[in-house]
Amino acid sequence: MDFKFHSQHFDRVQISDQGDSKPGLLSQPEAPSGFTFSDWARWRSQPAPMPPHQHRGYSFPRVADDEPYGLGPLPQELLGDPNAFFDAYRSHVPPTMTGAPSEVLGPQDVEGHSDWPLLQSSPAFKDQSYNYPQLGSLQPPPDSPPSPLSEVSSYPSPHSLAASSPGMTVQTADRLSPRSSTGDNNQERHGHPPYSVLIYQALKEAPGNKLQLQSIYSWFEANTDKGGDPNAKGWQNSIRHNLSMNAGFEAVKEEVGPGKRAVNFWRLTPEAIRSGGIQSTTRYRKLQHQKKGVNSGHRGATRQQSESKGGHATKVVKSRSVNSPPNERAEAYHRRQMIDTNPSLGHEYGPTSLPAMQRYMQHPVGPVVGCTPMIPGNNTIFMDTMEPGLTFDVGHNHDWYTPESGFNRVHDPLEGPNRSSA
DNA sequence: CACGATAAACATA
DNA sequence: TATGTTTATCGTG
Ligand SMILES: [Mg+2]
């Protein structure tokens, strides 16, 4: 009696997947979406041939023609080169200042969130820009493949970035970072901002609002207390986890030339930039089953036989001839790739498509309230057909984070394309 | 009920 | 091995 579940397959949906028509995910009702190709071109500072047009599904933030494209607070020197940006981090981190220079610490109190220690994100790049001279033997950037592109990389960012005005600067504290490892851990002490926020900050400050994974690590090492011990790499796992699961961060591949393999950058989503914030990473957990411990309670070396986890739902890349697929999973994987690959993007690099889980949540068909584990063969989802307002009109809450106001709980009415709330 | 941190299983390149 | 994606646990408020 409760729900009436409807199950459908979203194979077909994948075609229109990127249709950025998110039901009620964003606080902003309608997002003007219409990032033109030229905008995009500018974004990555490329010549830009005139485009084929839309790439319909993906909506980029629209930017007024006269709107400045530059990143507010960023030092000019850095603007042109994201690599430089992270190189700065990479280089400056290890040697001298490990952790956080207390000099730059600026405790403050942002009304929205005074808990977290504020920091100024690494001065390293604020002042020095990426010159981190020293390091003497600073080799050529280990990971800065992109040479041609990279250029300016400005990014459409209206006032969103401006948010970082006076009050909020970001924080970087010396010991911030959520963790304390073991046992007592916890953040609450003063609560360090969650990974998602830290990542948001790192990206927000970066040229083009994008950084490579390694650079993000570096940022953490420089602005948080992570990285102290070389042995711990759990925090990196956490970072990756957040990058993947939080829709505010998207991976963009940049081709570097024929021979080399494209490098991947993690970038703030246009949505994140426009709205000036991100949603909590855990919100994408909605569809998961919350299993309760029926087990013996063991934990340790375990098995979870649950079906697929990682990869078969991976993102796109390029189409390529498939050899003999190793197994069924791989087969399914490749199938998806073909579908997901966006033709209009051609060889251009751009945002990869949404990860499966996140795409489910945008199912055009309506509110998705559940799904089976992501198994190749069975792509069934469940949606609620009840009328809102009645019995259990579900609807969920989730947090939305913005620098100015911190986290705010918002409720999404569970309204989909279908149900126009009269 | 939502979060967040972690660990870990899996995939792919 | 490095990266990414996703499932699962445990602790908090
Ligand atoms: Mg993501």
Short mmCIF file of C-alpha atoms (C1' of nucleotides) and ligand atoms in Angstrom, two decimals:
data_model
loop_
_atom_site.label_atom_id
_atom_site.label_comp_id
_atom_site.label_asym_id
_atom_site.label_seq_id
_atom_site.Cartn_x
_atom_site.Cartn_y
_atom_site.Cartn_z
CA MET A 1 0.00 0.00 0.00
CA ASP A 2 2.58 2.38 0.50
CA PHE A 3 4.31 3.07 -2.59
CA LYS A 4 3.48 2.16 -5.94
CA PHE A 5 6.68 1.42 -7.53
CA HIS A 6 7.24 1.76 -11.08
CA SER A 7 10.19 0.28 -12.54
CA GLN A 8 11.71 1.25 -15.71
CA HIS A 9 14.88 0.87 -17.42
CA PHE A 10 16.99 3.75 -17.96
CA ASP A 11 18.86 2.55 -20.86
CA ARG A 12 16.90 4.81 -22.97
CA VAL A 13 17.34 7.57 -20.66
CA GLN A 14 20.95 7.61 -21.07
CA ILE A 15 20.50 9.19 -24.34
CA SER A 16 19.05 12.21 -22.93
CA ASP A 17 20.88 11.83 -19.80
CA GLN A 18 22.81 14.92 -19.65
CA GLY A 19 19.77 16.88 -20.13
CA ASP A 20 20.46 18.99 -17.29
CA SER A 21 16.92 18.99 -16.35
CA LYS A 22 17.37 18.19 -12.83
CA PRO A 23 14.13 17.84 -11.16
CA GLY A 24 14.39 19.61 -7.99
CA LEU A 25 17.90 19.12 -7.13
CA LEU A 26 18.96 22.62 -7.25
CA SER A 27 17.62 25.30 -5.21
CA GLN A 28 17.48 27.37 -8.23
CA PRO A 29 14.41 26.58 -10.11
CA GLU A 30 15.36 27.19 -13.51
CA ALA A 31 18.78 27.52 -14.44
CA PRO A 32 19.42 29.46 -17.44
CA SER A 33 21.35 27.03 -19.26
CA GLY A 34 22.81 27.74 -22.46
CA PHE A 35 26.42 27.81 -22.46
CA THR A 36 27.30 28.21 -25.99
CA PHE A 37 30.08 26.52 -27.61
CA SER A 38 31.96 29.69 -27.94
CA ASP A 39 31.63 30.19 -24.28
CA TRP A 40 33.09 26.92 -23.79
CA ALA A 41 35.81 27.70 -26.15
CA ARG A 42 36.62 30.73 -24.23
CA TRP A 43 36.49 28.82 -21.14
CA ARG A 44 39.32 26.74 -22.18
CA SER A 45 40.83 29.50 -24.05
CA GLN A 46 40.92 28.01 -27.35
CA PRO A 47 40.39 29.44 -30.67
CA ALA A 48 37.14 27.89 -31.09
CA PRO A 49 35.87 26.94 -34.33
CA MET A 50 32.33 27.59 -34.48
CA PRO A 51 30.55 24.85 -33.30
CA PRO A 52 28.17 22.55 -34.17
CA HIS A 53 25.95 23.77 -31.69
CA GLN A 54 24.65 22.62 -28.72
CA HIS A 55 25.51 19.43 -27.34
CA ARG A 56 22.21 19.49 -26.07
CA GLY A 57 22.10 18.07 -22.86
CA TYR A 58 24.78 19.65 -21.09
CA SER A 59 23.97 22.98 -19.85
CA PHE A 60 26.57 25.38 -18.97
CA PRO A 61 26.01 28.45 -17.12
CA ARG A 62 25.10 31.28 -19.21
CA VAL A 63 27.20 34.23 -18.98
CA ALA A 64 26.21 37.62 -20.04
CA ASP A 65 28.13 38.78 -22.95
CA ASP A 66 29.65 41.58 -21.15
CA GLU A 67 30.26 39.60 -18.12
CA PRO A 68 33.82 39.38 -17.16
CA TYR A 69 35.23 36.03 -17.42
CA GLY A 70 38.12 36.28 -15.17
CA LEU A 71 38.38 34.73 -11.83
CA GLY A 72 38.06 37.31 -9.29
CA PRO A 73 40.69 37.00 -6.73
CA LEU A 74 43.15 35.12 -8.68
CA PRO A 75 46.49 36.59 -9.32
CA GLN A 76 47.10 37.19 -12.90
CA GLU A 77 50.18 35.20 -13.06
CA LEU A 78 48.33 32.14 -12.24
CA LEU A 79 45.46 32.64 -14.42
CA GLY A 80 47.05 31.33 -17.39
CA ASP A 81 48.14 28.10 -16.12
CA PRO A 82 46.42 25.64 -14.01
CA ASN A 83 49.38 23.50 -14.06
CA ALA A 84 51.46 26.16 -12.66
CA PHE A 85 48.97 26.49 -9.99
CA PHE A 86 49.25 23.05 -8.84
CA ASP A 87 52.85 22.88 -9.45
CA ALA A 88 53.12 25.54 -6.95
CA TYR A 89 51.46 23.33 -4.54
CA ARG A 90 53.37 20.38 -5.36
CA SER A 91 56.54 22.18 -5.06
CA HIS A 92 55.96 24.13 -2.04
CA VAL A 93 54.44 21.61 0.06
CA PRO A 94 57.03 19.15 1.00
CA PRO A 95 60.08 21.04 1.88
CA THR A 96 59.63 23.93 4.06
CA MET A 97 56.18 24.55 4.93
CA THR A 98 54.43 21.49 5.63
CA GLY A 99 51.06 21.88 6.78
CA ALA A 100 50.09 25.33 7.34
CA PRO A 101 52.08 28.33 7.79
CA SER A 102 50.81 29.90 10.83
CA GLU A 103 51.68 33.18 9.48
CA VAL A 104 48.84 33.21 7.19
CA LEU A 105 46.32 31.99 9.54
CA GLY A 106 43.56 34.30 9.96
CA PRO A 107 41.00 33.24 12.37
CA GLN A 108 37.82 34.90 11.75
CA ASP A 109 34.29 34.44 12.10
CA VAL A 110 32.03 34.02 9.35
CA GLU A 111 28.64 34.30 10.52
CA GLY A 112 27.30 31.40 8.74
CA HIS A 113 29.90 29.13 9.97
CA SER A 114 32.17 30.17 12.59
CA ASP A 115 33.13 26.80 13.60
CA TRP A 116 35.71 26.07 11.14
CA PRO A 117 39.00 27.59 11.46
CA LEU A 118 39.52 29.95 8.70
CA LEU A 119 42.47 30.01 6.70
CA GLN A 120 43.61 31.71 3.75
CA SER A 121 44.24 29.17 1.47
CA SER A 122 47.65 28.61 0.80
CA PRO A 123 49.55 31.71 0.37
CA ALA A 124 51.72 29.76 -1.68
CA PHE A 125 49.89 30.68 -4.56
CA LYS A 126 48.50 33.82 -3.49
CA ASP A 127 51.62 35.65 -3.35
CA GLN A 128 54.22 33.66 -4.77
CA SER A 129 52.25 32.56 -7.42
CA TYR A 130 53.63 29.63 -8.72
CA ASN A 131 56.99 30.51 -8.72
CA TYR A 132 58.22 28.46 -6.19
CA PRO A 133 61.67 28.93 -7.17
CA GLN A 134 63.56 26.96 -5.09
CA LEU A 135 63.28 23.47 -5.06
CA GLY A 136 66.23 23.88 -7.09
CA SER A 137 65.92 20.73 -8.78
CA LEU A 138 62.44 21.43 -9.54
CA GLN A 139 61.94 19.41 -12.48
CA PRO A 140 59.63 20.16 -15.09
CA PRO A 141 56.33 19.61 -13.71
CA PRO A 142 55.89 16.02 -13.26
CA ASP A 143 52.38 16.14 -14.15
CA SER A 144 51.84 18.95 -16.40
CA PRO A 145 51.31 17.44 -19.66
CA PRO A 146 49.05 19.95 -21.08
CA SER A 147 51.00 22.41 -22.85
CA PRO A 148 48.98 23.81 -25.57
CA LEU A 149 45.76 24.24 -23.99
CA SER A 150 45.90 25.34 -20.51
CA GLU A 151 46.28 28.92 -21.45
CA VAL A 152 43.97 31.08 -19.73
CA SER A 153 41.20 29.11 -18.66
CA SER A 154 39.01 31.63 -17.28
CA TYR A 155 35.73 30.48 -16.27
CA PRO A 156 32.41 31.93 -16.27
CA SER A 157 31.84 32.94 -12.82
CA PRO A 158 29.52 35.66 -12.03
CA HIS A 159 29.22 36.74 -8.57
CA SER A 160 29.44 33.28 -7.42
CA LEU A 161 33.08 33.49 -6.98
CA ALA A 162 32.70 36.85 -5.63
CA ALA A 163 31.23 35.17 -2.74
CA SER A 164 34.62 34.87 -1.50
CA SER A 165 34.67 38.42 -0.72
CA PRO A 166 35.56 39.65 2.60
CA GLY A 167 33.97 37.48 5.02
CA MET A 168 34.74 34.19 3.74
CA THR A 169 38.02 33.51 2.73
CA VAL A 170 38.44 30.04 3.08
CA GLN A 171 40.20 28.40 5.59
CA THR A 172 43.06 26.48 5.76
CA ALA A 173 44.18 25.93 8.96
CA ASP A 174 46.93 24.25 10.12
CA ARG A 175 45.31 21.39 11.38
CA LEU A 176 42.10 21.48 9.90
CA SER A 177 41.05 18.78 7.96
CA PRO A 178 38.67 16.44 9.19
CA ARG A 179 40.24 13.72 10.86
CA SER A 180 42.17 12.79 13.60
CA SER A 181 42.35 9.39 12.75
CA THR A 182 41.50 6.68 14.89
CA GLY A 183 39.21 6.54 17.50
CA ASP A 184 38.45 9.83 18.55
CA ASN A 185 38.58 11.34 15.40
CA ASN A 186 36.22 13.55 14.68
CA GLN A 187 36.00 16.56 13.63
CA GLU A 188 33.86 18.18 15.69
CA ARG A 189 36.26 19.76 17.81
CA HIS A 190 35.65 22.68 15.97
CA GLY A 191 34.65 20.83 13.17
CA HIS A 192 36.84 21.09 10.31
CA PRO A 193 35.06 21.48 7.12
CA PRO A 194 34.25 18.32 5.33
CA TYR A 195 36.27 17.15 2.45
CA SER A 196 33.76 18.35 -0.02
CA VAL A 197 34.10 21.87 1.19
CA LEU A 198 37.82 21.76 1.23
CA ILE A 199 37.86 20.46 -2.26
CA TYR A 200 35.45 23.10 -3.25
CA GLN A 201 37.77 25.68 -1.93
CA ALA A 202 40.75 24.28 -3.60
CA LEU A 203 39.02 24.26 -6.92
CA LYS A 204 37.48 27.56 -6.44
CA GLU A 205 40.82 29.15 -6.09
CA ALA A 206 42.34 27.35 -8.94
CA PRO A 207 42.61 28.79 -12.37
CA GLY A 208 39.77 27.60 -14.38
CA ASN A 209 38.45 26.13 -11.23
CA LYS A 210 40.13 22.96 -12.04
CA LEU A 211 42.98 20.93 -10.74
CA GLN A 212 44.44 17.57 -11.27
CA LEU A 213 44.06 15.04 -8.59
CA GLN A 214 47.64 15.29 -7.54
CA SER A 215 47.27 18.98 -7.14
CA ILE A 216 44.30 18.57 -4.97
CA TYR A 217 46.34 16.30 -2.82
CA SER A 218 48.95 18.94 -2.69
CA TRP A 219 46.46 21.52 -1.74
CA PHE A 220 45.38 19.41 1.12
CA GLU A 221 48.88 18.88 2.21
CA ALA A 222 49.48 22.55 2.16
CA ASN A 223 46.27 23.66 3.69
CA THR A 224 45.25 20.96 5.99
CA ASP A 225 46.91 18.58 8.27
CA LYS A 226 46.89 15.76 5.91
CA GLY A 227 49.91 14.42 4.42
CA GLY A 228 51.92 14.59 7.49
CA ASP A 229 52.58 10.97 7.45
CA PRO A 230 53.50 9.46 4.22
CA ASN A 231 51.93 6.31 5.30
CA ALA A 232 48.45 7.45 5.43
CA LYS A 233 46.73 7.60 2.24
CA GLY A 234 43.26 7.16 3.44
CA TRP A 235 42.65 10.82 3.06
CA GLN A 236 43.43 10.54 -0.55
CA ASN A 237 40.90 7.85 -0.83
CA SER A 238 38.44 10.15 0.78
CA ILE A 239 39.24 12.91 -1.58
CA ARG A 240 38.70 10.70 -4.53
CA HIS A 241 35.54 9.46 -3.01
CA ASN A 242 34.25 12.97 -2.68
CA LEU A 243 35.29 13.99 -6.11
CA SER A 244 33.49 11.10 -7.60
CA MET A 245 30.37 11.15 -5.58
CA ASN A 246 29.73 14.82 -5.33
CA ALA A 247 28.05 16.22 -8.37
CA GLY A 248 29.67 19.53 -7.79
CA PHE A 249 32.90 18.17 -9.07
CA GLU A 250 33.31 16.88 -12.50
CA ALA A 251 36.14 15.42 -14.38
CA VAL A 252 37.22 16.99 -17.57
CA LYS A 253 39.70 15.44 -19.83
CA GLU A 254 42.01 17.51 -21.79
CA GLU A 255 43.68 16.07 -24.75
CA VAL A 256 47.21 16.87 -24.87
CA GLY A 257 48.06 15.86 -28.24
CA PRO A 258 47.97 12.75 -30.24
CA GLY A 259 50.53 10.72 -28.58
CA LYS A 260 49.90 11.36 -25.01
CA ARG A 261 47.08 10.38 -22.95
CA ALA A 262 44.64 12.97 -21.94
CA VAL A 263 44.98 14.32 -18.52
CA ASN A 264 42.09 14.58 -16.29
CA PHE A 265 41.20 17.64 -14.36
CA TRP A 266 38.67 17.95 -11.65
CA ARG A 267 36.64 21.00 -12.03
CA LEU A 268 33.86 22.72 -10.27
CA THR A 269 30.70 22.17 -12.11
CA PRO A 270 29.18 25.12 -13.80
CA GLU A 271 26.31 24.61 -11.49
CA ALA A 272 28.51 24.78 -8.51
CA ILE A 273 30.06 27.90 -9.74
CA ARG A 274 26.91 29.58 -10.66
CA SER A 275 25.14 28.73 -7.53
CA GLY A 276 28.19 29.33 -5.52
CA GLY A 277 28.15 26.13 -3.65
CA ILE A 278 27.87 22.44 -3.59
CA GLN A 279 25.66 19.88 -2.10
CA SER A 280 26.71 17.35 0.38
CA THR A 281 28.41 14.36 -0.97
CA THR A 282 26.22 12.01 0.90
CA ARG A 283 23.14 13.13 -0.76
CA TYR A 284 23.90 10.82 -3.57
CA ARG A 285 23.31 8.05 -1.23
CA LYS A 286 19.67 8.36 -1.41
CA LEU A 287 19.15 5.50 -3.64
CA GLN A 288 21.23 3.09 -1.80
CA HIS A 289 19.81 0.52 0.36
CA GLN A 290 20.56 1.10 3.83
CA LYS A 291 21.45 -2.24 4.89
CA LYS A 292 21.52 -2.80 8.44
CA GLY A 293 23.80 -5.10 10.04
CA VAL A 294 22.37 -8.47 9.80
CA ASN A 295 25.75 -9.86 9.70
CA SER A 296 27.66 -11.34 12.41
CA GLY A 297 29.13 -8.04 12.71
CA HIS A 298 32.46 -8.85 11.43
CA ARG A 299 34.17 -6.27 9.63
CA GLY A 300 37.63 -6.66 8.71
CA ALA A 301 38.56 -8.60 5.76
CA THR A 302 35.39 -8.95 4.08
CA ARG A 303 33.46 -9.66 1.33
CA GLN A 304 30.56 -7.96 0.21
CA GLN A 305 29.32 -9.76 -2.58
CA SER A 306 27.31 -7.01 -3.69
CA GLU A 307 27.37 -6.75 -7.34
CA SER A 308 29.22 -4.22 -9.15
CA LYS A 309 30.97 -1.45 -7.56
CA GLY A 310 33.46 0.46 -9.36
CA GLY A 311 33.93 0.59 -12.96
CA HIS A 312 31.18 -0.75 -14.92
CA ALA A 313 29.51 2.48 -14.35
CA THR A 314 32.48 4.51 -15.03
CA LYS A 315 32.54 7.51 -17.07
CA VAL A 316 33.10 8.03 -20.57
CA VAL A 317 36.09 8.34 -22.43
CA LYS A 318 36.44 7.77 -26.02
CA SER A 319 35.08 5.27 -28.20
CA ARG A 320 37.54 2.74 -29.25
CA SER A 321 37.47 -0.55 -30.79
CA VAL A 322 36.81 -3.18 -28.37
CA ASN A 323 38.79 -6.26 -28.34
CA SER A 324 37.51 -9.30 -26.79
CA PRO A 325 35.83 -8.17 -23.70
CA PRO A 326 37.21 -9.89 -20.68
CA ASN A 327 33.94 -10.54 -19.15
CA GLU A 328 30.40 -9.51 -19.12
CA ARG A 329 30.99 -6.54 -17.01
CA ALA A 330 33.41 -5.14 -19.38
CA GLU A 331 30.95 -5.72 -22.08
CA ALA A 332 28.34 -3.75 -20.37
CA TYR A 333 30.85 -1.13 -19.67
CA HIS A 334 31.72 -0.67 -23.24
CA ARG A 335 28.19 -0.60 -24.23
CA ARG A 336 27.68 2.28 -21.97
CA GLN A 337 30.61 4.04 -23.28
CA MET A 338 29.23 4.08 -26.70
CA ILE A 339 26.05 5.50 -25.51
CA ASP A 340 27.53 8.04 -23.29
CA THR A 341 30.05 9.32 -25.64
CA ASN A 342 28.86 12.56 -26.88
CA PRO A 343 29.38 12.96 -30.54
CA SER A 344 29.02 16.63 -30.58
CA LEU A 345 32.07 16.91 -28.52
CA GLY A 346 34.16 15.34 -31.09
CA HIS A 347 37.69 15.32 -30.09
CA GLU A 348 37.23 18.22 -27.91
CA TYR A 349 37.71 17.70 -24.34
CA GLY A 350 35.09 18.63 -22.00
CA PRO A 351 33.20 17.40 -19.10
CA THR A 352 32.72 13.76 -19.07
CA SER A 353 29.26 12.59 -18.57
CA LEU A 354 27.80 12.13 -15.22
CA PRO A 355 28.58 9.05 -13.32
CA ALA A 356 25.77 6.60 -13.38
CA MET A 357 24.64 7.08 -9.87
CA GLN A 358 24.33 10.75 -10.27
CA ARG A 359 22.63 10.36 -13.54
CA TYR A 360 19.99 8.22 -12.04
CA MET A 361 19.01 11.03 -9.89
CA GLN A 362 18.27 13.10 -12.84
CA HIS A 363 16.08 10.60 -14.45
CA PRO A 364 13.76 12.60 -16.61
CA VAL A 365 10.97 10.34 -15.92
CA GLY A 366 10.43 11.61 -12.51
CA PRO A 367 11.50 11.25 -8.99
CA VAL A 368 13.66 8.34 -8.47
CA VAL A 369 13.49 6.93 -5.07
CA GLY A 370 15.33 3.76 -5.40
CA CYS A 371 17.24 1.47 -7.57
CA THR A 372 18.81 -1.86 -7.51
CA PRO A 373 22.51 -2.04 -7.20
CA MET A 374 24.13 -1.07 -10.33
CA ILE A 375 24.25 -4.23 -12.19
CA PRO A 376 24.90 -4.41 -15.85
CA GLY A 377 21.94 -6.42 -16.76
CA ASN A 378 19.41 -4.87 -14.56
CA ASN A 379 19.02 -1.20 -14.72
CA THR A 380 15.87 -0.93 -12.87
CA ILE A 381 14.94 2.08 -10.96
CA PHE A 382 12.02 2.78 -8.76
CA MET A 383 10.05 5.82 -8.66
CA ASP A 384 7.32 7.03 -6.51
CA THR A 385 4.01 7.49 -8.09
CA MET A 386 2.16 8.78 -5.15
CA GLU A 387 0.80 12.19 -5.28
CA PRO A 388 2.76 14.56 -3.27
CA GLY A 389 1.04 15.76 -0.23
CA LEU A 390 -0.74 12.57 0.39
CA THR A 391 0.23 9.95 2.69
CA PHE A 392 3.85 9.84 2.47
CA ASP A 393 4.91 12.26 0.04
CA VAL A 394 8.41 11.60 0.49
CA GLY A 395 10.60 14.35 -0.49
CA HIS A 396 13.99 14.59 0.95
CA ASN A 397 16.24 17.01 2.54
CA HIS A 398 19.73 17.68 1.71
CA ASP A 399 22.29 20.21 2.51
CA TRP A 400 23.54 22.83 0.27
CA TYR A 401 26.78 24.47 1.05
CA THR A 402 27.79 27.93 0.15
CA PRO A 403 30.72 29.82 1.44
CA GLU A 404 28.63 32.58 2.80
CA SER A 405 26.05 30.64 4.59
CA GLY A 406 27.60 27.35 5.20
CA PHE A 407 25.27 24.44 5.01
CA ASN A 408 21.62 24.87 4.68
CA ARG A 409 19.09 22.19 4.73
CA VAL A 410 16.70 22.35 1.90
CA HIS A 411 13.80 20.24 1.02
CA ASP A 412 13.09 19.07 -2.39
CA PRO A 413 9.46 18.52 -2.91
CA LEU A 414 9.88 15.58 -5.01
CA GLU A 415 8.47 16.98 -8.05
CA GLY A 416 9.43 15.78 -11.37
CA PRO A 417 8.81 16.79 -14.88
CA ASN A 418 5.64 14.88 -14.81
CA ARG A 419 4.08 16.29 -11.87
CA SER A 420 3.60 19.85 -12.26
CA SER A 421 2.54 20.90 -8.93
CA ALA A 422 -0.49 22.66 -10.05
"C1'" DC B 1 17.04 10.96 8.64
"C1'" DA B 2 21.27 13.24 6.89
"C1'" DC B 3 25.94 13.87 7.31
"C1'" DG B 4 30.69 12.70 7.11
"C1'" DA B 5 34.81 9.77 7.49
"C1'" DT B 6 36.77 5.50 6.22
"C1'" DA B 7 37.58 1.25 4.28
"C1'" DA B 8 37.35 -1.47 0.66
"C1'" DA B 9 35.68 -3.87 -3.61
"C1'" DC B 10 36.16 -3.28 -8.36
"C1'" DA B 11 37.33 -1.39 -12.93
"C1'" DT B 12 40.29 0.60 -16.22
"C1'" DA B 13 44.21 2.44 -18.26
"C1'" DT C 1 50.02 1.42 -9.66
"C1'" DA C 2 47.06 5.51 -10.08
"C1'" DT C 3 42.46 6.91 -10.74
"C1'" DG C 4 37.55 6.56 -10.38
"C1'" DT C 5 33.15 4.78 -9.10
"C1'" DT C 6 30.31 2.75 -5.96
"C1'" DT C 7 28.88 -0.06 -1.82
"C1'" DA C 8 29.04 -0.52 2.99
"C1'" DT C 9 29.95 0.64 8.22
"C1'" DC C 10 30.15 3.34 12.02
"C1'" DG C 11 29.56 7.44 14.63
"C1'" DT C 12 26.97 11.99 15.31
"C1'" DG C 13 23.25 15.10 16.06
MG MG D 1 31.65 14.09 -9.32
#
